[in-house]
Coordinates of C-alpha atoms in Angstrom, one line a residue:
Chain A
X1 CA 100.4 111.9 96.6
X2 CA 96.7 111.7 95.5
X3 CA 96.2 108.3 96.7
X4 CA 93.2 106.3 98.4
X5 CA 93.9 103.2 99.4
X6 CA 91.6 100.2 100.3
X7 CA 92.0 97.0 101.5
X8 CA 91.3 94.0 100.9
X9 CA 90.6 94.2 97.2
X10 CA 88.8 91.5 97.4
X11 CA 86.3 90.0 99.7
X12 CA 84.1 86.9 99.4
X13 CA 81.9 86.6 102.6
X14 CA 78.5 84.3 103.9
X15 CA 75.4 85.9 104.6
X16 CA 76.0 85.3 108.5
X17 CA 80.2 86.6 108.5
X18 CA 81.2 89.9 110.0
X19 CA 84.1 91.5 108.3
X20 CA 85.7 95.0 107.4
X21 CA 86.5 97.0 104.2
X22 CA 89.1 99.5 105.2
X23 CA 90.3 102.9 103.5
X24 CA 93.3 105.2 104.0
X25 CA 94.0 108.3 102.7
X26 CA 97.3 110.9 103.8
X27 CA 96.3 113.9 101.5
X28 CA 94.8 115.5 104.9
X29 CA 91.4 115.4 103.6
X30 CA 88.6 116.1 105.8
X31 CA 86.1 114.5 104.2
X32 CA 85.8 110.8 103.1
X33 CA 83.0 109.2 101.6
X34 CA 81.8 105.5 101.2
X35 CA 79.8 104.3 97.5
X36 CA 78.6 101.5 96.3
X37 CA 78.5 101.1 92.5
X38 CA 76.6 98.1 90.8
X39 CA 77.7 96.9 87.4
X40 CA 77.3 99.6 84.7
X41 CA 75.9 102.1 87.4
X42 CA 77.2 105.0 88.5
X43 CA 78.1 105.2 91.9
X44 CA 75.3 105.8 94.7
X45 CA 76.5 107.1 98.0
X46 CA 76.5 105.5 101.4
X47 CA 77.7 107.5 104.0
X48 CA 79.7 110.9 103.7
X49 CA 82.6 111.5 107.3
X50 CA 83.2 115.7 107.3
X51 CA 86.0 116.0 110.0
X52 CA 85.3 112.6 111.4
X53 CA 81.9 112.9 112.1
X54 CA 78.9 111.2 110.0
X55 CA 77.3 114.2 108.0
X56 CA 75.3 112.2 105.7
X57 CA 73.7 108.6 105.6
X58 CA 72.0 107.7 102.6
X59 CA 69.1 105.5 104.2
X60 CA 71.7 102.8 104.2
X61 CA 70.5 99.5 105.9
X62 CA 72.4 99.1 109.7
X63 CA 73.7 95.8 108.2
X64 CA 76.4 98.8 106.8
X65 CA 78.0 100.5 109.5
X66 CA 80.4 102.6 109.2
X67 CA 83.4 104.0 111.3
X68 CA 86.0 106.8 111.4
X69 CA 88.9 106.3 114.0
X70 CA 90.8 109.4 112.9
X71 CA 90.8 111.6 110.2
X72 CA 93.0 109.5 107.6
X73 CA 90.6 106.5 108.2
X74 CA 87.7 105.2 107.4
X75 CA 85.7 101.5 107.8
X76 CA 82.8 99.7 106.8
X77 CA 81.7 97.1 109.0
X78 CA 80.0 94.2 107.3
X79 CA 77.6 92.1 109.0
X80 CA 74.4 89.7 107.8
X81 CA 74.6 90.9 104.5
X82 CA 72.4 90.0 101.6
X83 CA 73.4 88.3 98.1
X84 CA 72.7 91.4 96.2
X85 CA 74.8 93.4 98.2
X86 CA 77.7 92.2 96.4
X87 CA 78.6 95.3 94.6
X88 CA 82.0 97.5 94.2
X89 CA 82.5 99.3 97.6
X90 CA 84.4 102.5 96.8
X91 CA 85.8 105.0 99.0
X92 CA 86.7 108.7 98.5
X93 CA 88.0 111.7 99.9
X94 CA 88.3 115.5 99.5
X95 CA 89.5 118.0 101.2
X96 CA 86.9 119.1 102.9
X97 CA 82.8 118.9 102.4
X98 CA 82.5 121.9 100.7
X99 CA 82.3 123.4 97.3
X100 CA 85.5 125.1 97.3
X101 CA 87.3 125.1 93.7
X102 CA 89.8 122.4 92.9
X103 CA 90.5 122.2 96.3
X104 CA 87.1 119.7 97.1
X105 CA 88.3 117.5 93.6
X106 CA 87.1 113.6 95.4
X107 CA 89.8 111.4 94.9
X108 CA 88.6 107.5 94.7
X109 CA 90.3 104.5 95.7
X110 CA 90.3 101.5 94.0
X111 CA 87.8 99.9 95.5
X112 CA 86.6 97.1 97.4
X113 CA 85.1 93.9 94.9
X114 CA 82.4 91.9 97.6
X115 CA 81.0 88.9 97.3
X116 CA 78.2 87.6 99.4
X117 CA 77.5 83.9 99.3
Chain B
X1 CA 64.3 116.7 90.8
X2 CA 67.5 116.5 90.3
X3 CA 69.1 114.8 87.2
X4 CA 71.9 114.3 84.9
X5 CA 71.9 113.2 81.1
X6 CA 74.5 111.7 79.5
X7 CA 74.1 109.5 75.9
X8 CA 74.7 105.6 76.8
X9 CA 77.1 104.8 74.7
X10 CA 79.1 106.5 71.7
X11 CA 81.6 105.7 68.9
X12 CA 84.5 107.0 68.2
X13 CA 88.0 106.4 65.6
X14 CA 91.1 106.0 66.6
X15 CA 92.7 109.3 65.9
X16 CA 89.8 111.4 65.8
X17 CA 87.7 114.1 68.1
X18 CA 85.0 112.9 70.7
X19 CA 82.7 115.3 72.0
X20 CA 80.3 113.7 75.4
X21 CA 77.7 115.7 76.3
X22 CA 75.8 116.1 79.5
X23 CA 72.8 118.3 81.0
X24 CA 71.8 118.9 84.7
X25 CA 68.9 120.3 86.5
X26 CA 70.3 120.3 90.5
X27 CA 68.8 121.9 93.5
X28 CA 71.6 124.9 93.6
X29 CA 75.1 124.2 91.7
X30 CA 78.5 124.3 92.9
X31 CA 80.6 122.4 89.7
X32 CA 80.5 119.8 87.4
X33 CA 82.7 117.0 87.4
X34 CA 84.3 114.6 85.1
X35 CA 85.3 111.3 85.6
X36 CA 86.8 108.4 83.7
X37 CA 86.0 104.5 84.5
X38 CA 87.8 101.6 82.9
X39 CA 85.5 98.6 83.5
X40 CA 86.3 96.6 86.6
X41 CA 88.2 100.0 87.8
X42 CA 87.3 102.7 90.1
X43 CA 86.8 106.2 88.4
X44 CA 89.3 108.7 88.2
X45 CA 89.3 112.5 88.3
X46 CA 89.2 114.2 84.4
X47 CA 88.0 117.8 85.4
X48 CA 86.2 120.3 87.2
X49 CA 84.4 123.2 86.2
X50 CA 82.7 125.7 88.2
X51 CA 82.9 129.1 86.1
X52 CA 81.5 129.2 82.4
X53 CA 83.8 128.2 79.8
X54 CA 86.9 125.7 78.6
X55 CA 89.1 123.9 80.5
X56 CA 92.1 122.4 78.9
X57 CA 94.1 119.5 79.8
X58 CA 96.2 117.9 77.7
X59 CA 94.1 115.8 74.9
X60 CA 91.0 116.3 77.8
X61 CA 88.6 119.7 77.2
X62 CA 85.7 120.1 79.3
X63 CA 83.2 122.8 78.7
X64 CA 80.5 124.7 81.1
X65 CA 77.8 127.0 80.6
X66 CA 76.0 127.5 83.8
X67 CA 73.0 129.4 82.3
X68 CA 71.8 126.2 80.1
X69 CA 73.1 123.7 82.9
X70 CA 75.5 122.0 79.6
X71 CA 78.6 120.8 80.2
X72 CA 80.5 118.8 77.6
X73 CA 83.8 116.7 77.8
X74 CA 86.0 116.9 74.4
X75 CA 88.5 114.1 73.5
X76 CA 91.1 114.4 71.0
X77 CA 93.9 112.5 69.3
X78 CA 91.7 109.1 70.4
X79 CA 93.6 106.3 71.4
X80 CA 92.2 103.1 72.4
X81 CA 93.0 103.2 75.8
X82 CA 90.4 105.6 76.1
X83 CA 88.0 103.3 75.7
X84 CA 86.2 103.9 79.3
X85 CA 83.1 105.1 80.3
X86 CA 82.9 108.9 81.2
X87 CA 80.9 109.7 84.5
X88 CA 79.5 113.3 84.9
X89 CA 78.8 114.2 88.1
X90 CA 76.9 117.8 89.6
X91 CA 77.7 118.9 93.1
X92 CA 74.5 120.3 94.0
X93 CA 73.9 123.3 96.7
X94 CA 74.0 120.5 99.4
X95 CA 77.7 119.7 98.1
X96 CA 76.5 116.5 97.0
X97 CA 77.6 114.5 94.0
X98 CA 74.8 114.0 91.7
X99 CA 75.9 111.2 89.3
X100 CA 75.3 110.5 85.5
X101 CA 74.6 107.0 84.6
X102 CA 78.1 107.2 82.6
X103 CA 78.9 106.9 79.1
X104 CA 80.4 104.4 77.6
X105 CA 83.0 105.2 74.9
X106 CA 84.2 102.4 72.1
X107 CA 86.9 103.8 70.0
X108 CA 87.4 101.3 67.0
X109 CA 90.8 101.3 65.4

């Protein structure tokens, strides 16, 4: 099972809502990851969780925050977000935050499609 | 800096051999990556290369030679649902992803 899954896959939310894009993964990966990929961009990293702690945080505004309750989760909490925002919201996992062969191949979910109105 | 080259788009025949090239200058290296992205779809894992040489999957080859910082990915036997664009992606010595802008590959029948 190389699965990632994310929920909802859809989200349509006003500049002054709070909500949640969640992620799951049951592959024991250590690491998960958080990107957000514009149209016809490649994907630009948010926030990386190495054995449920924050290890990097691209200078992402604090309207993003994210959380990791446990190793197989991972959230983004959404709040006073801006029209351009609205992006794909991916999230990804290997099995741990190093470079170690074949065994630190990142594994993406589907993703996450936001809309800020 | 670091950076990754990929050509923006290419064209290919159904049937035939597609060859996507991509250079990297990273700080440190620890692999290459790469990915495939249907549009509207989240990418998905091709290959990963860390050693010099070819890796061969199926219809997917992907080459590395460390000393030039080259990779390439190699498609054969296209079939239009290969139409995609093809993301490479350097882990650098900070193990993080350093991404291509993609390539987008149109096979015409």
């Amino acid at each position: 099972d190389t699965e990632v899954t994310q929920t909802p896959k859809h989200l349509v939310m006003g500049m002054t809502n709070k909500k949640s894009l969640k992620c799951e993964q049951h592959m024991g990966h250590r690491a998960m990851y958080w990107y957000k990929q514009k149209a016809k961009k490649p994907p630009e990293l948010m926030f990386v969780y190495s054995y449920e702690k924050l290890s990097i945080n691209e200078s992402v505004p604090s309207r993003f925050s994210p959380e990791c309750p446990n190793s197989s989760l991972l959230n983004l909490h959404l709040h006073a977000l801006q029209p351009e925002d609205s992006a794909l919201y991916l999230c990804a996992s290997s099995q741990d935050g190093t470079g170690v062969p074949s065994g630190n191949t990142i594994y993406f979910g589907e993703g996450s499609w936001l809309t800020v109105v | 800096g670091q950076n990754i080259d990929q050509p923006t788009e290419m064209t290919a025949t159904e049937g035939a051999i597609v060859q996507i090239n991509c250079t990297y200058q990273t700080s440190g290296f620890n692999g290459l990556f790469w990915y495939q992205q249907h549009a509207g779809e989240a990418p998905t894992f091709l290959s990963y290369n860390v050693l010099d040489g070819l890796e061969e999957k199926g219809r997917f080859s992907s080459f590395l030679s460390r000393s030039k910082g080259y990779s390439y990915l190699l498609l054969k036997e296209l079939q239009m649902k290969d139409s995609a664009s093809y993301l490479c992606a350097a882990l650098d010595s900070n193990y993080q992803l350093i991404w291509g802008a993609g390539t987008k590959l149109i096979i015409k029948p």
